[in-house]
PDB file of C-alpha atoms in Angstrom:
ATOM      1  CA  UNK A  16     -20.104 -14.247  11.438  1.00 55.00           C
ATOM      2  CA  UNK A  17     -17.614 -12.771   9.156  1.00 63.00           C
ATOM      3  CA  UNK A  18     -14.697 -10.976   9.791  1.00 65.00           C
ATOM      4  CA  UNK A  19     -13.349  -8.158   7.943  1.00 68.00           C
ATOM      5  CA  UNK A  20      -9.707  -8.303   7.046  1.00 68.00           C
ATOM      6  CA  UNK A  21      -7.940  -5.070   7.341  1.00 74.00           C
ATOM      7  CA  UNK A  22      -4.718  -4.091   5.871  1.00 80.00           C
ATOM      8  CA  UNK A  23      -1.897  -2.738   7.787  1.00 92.00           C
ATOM      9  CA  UNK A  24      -0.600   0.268   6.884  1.00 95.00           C
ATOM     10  CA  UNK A  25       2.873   1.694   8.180  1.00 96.00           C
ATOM     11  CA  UNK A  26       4.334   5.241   7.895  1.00 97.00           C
ATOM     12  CA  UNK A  27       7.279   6.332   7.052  1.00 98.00           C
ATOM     13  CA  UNK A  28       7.948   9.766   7.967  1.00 98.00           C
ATOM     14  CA  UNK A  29      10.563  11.714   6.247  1.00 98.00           C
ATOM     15  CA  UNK A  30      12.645  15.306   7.529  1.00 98.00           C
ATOM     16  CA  UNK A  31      14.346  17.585   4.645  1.00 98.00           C
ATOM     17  CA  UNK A  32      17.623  19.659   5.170  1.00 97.00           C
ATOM     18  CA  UNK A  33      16.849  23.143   3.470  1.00 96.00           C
ATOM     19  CA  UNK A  34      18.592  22.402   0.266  1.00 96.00           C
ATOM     20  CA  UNK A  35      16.118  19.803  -0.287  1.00 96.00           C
ATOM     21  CA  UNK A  36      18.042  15.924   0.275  1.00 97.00           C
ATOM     22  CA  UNK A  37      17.013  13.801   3.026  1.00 98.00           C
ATOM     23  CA  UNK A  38      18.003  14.523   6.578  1.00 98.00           C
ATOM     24  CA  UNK A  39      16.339  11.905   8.188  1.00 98.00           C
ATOM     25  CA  UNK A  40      13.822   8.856   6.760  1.00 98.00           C
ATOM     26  CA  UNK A  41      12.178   6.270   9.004  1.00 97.00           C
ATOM     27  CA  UNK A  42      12.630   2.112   8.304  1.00 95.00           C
ATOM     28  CA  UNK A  43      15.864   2.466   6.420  1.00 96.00           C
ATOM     29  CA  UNK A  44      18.256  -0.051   6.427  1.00 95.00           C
ATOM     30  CA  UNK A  45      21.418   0.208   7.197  1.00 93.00           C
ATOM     31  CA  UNK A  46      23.000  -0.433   4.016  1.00 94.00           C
ATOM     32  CA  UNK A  47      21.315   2.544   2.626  1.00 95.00           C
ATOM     33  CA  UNK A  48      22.030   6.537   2.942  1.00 97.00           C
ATOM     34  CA  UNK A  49      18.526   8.524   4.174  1.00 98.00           C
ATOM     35  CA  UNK A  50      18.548  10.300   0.134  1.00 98.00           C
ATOM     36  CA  UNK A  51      18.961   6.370  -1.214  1.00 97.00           C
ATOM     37  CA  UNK A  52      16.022   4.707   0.668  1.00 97.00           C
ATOM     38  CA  UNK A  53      13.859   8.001   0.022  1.00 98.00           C
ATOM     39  CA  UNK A  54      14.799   7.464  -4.062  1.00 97.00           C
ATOM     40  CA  UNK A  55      13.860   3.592  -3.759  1.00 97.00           C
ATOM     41  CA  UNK A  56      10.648   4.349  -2.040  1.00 97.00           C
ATOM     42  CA  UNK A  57       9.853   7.198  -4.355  1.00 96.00           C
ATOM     43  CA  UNK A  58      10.676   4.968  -7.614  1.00 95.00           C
ATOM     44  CA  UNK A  59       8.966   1.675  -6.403  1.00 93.00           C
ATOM     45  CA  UNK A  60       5.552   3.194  -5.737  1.00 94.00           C
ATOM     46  CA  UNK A  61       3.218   5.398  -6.538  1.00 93.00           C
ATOM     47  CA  UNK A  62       1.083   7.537  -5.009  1.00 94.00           C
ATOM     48  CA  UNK A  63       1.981   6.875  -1.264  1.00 97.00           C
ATOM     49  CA  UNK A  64       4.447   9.894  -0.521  1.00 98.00           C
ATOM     50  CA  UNK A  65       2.712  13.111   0.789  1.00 98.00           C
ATOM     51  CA  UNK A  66       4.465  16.521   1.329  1.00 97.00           C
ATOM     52  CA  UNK A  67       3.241  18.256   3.896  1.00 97.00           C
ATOM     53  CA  UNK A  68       4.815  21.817   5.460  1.00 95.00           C
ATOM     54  CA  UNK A  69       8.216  22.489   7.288  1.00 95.00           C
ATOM     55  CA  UNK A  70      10.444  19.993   5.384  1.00 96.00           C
ATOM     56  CA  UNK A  71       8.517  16.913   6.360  1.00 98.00           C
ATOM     57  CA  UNK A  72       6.601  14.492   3.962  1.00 98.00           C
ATOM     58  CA  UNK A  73       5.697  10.929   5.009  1.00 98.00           C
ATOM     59  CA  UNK A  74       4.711   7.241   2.824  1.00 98.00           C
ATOM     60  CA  UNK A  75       1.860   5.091   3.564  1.00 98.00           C
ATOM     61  CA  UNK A  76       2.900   1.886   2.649  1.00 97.00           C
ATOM     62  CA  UNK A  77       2.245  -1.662   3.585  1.00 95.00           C
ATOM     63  CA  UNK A  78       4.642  -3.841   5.474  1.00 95.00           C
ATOM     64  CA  UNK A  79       5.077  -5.658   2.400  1.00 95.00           C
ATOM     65  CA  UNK A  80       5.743  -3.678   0.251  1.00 95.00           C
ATOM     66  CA  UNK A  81       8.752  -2.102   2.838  1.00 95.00           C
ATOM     67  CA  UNK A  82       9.573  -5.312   3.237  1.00 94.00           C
ATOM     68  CA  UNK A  83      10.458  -6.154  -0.708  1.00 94.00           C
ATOM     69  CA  UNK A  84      11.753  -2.747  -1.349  1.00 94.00           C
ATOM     70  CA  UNK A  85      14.322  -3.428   1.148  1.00 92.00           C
ATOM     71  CA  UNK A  86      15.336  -6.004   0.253  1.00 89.00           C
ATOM     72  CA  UNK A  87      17.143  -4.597  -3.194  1.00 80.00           C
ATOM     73  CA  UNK A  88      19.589  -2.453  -0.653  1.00 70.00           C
TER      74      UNK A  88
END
């Protein structure tokens, strides 16, 4: 019988202050500010950020791709 592989996805949630930078951002590392990581994630992919009400927005990203974007901080 065959199995069905199925990718892993991870999110990364993301708060707003009211002026619009980054308050909080999940899976950062260390070396990087909550606005920096947000700006890496935001230029390294596309299509995997969504906005959603009350200052929050989240990625869907695999651990991979975290995983390589993190490593340029």
């Amino acid at each position: 019988m065959e199995t069905e592989k199925k990718e892993t996805i991870r999110i990364i949630h993301v708060r707003f202050n009211t002026d619009g930078t980054v308050r909080e951002i999940g899976d950062r590392p260390a070396s990087m500010t909550a606005q920096e990581w947000f700006n890496t994630l935001s230029r390294g992919t596309f299509g995997a950020y969504t906005a959603t009400t009350g200052g929050r927005g989240y990625f869907m990203l695999s651990p991979e791709v975290i995983g390589e974007l993190s490593k340029t901080a």
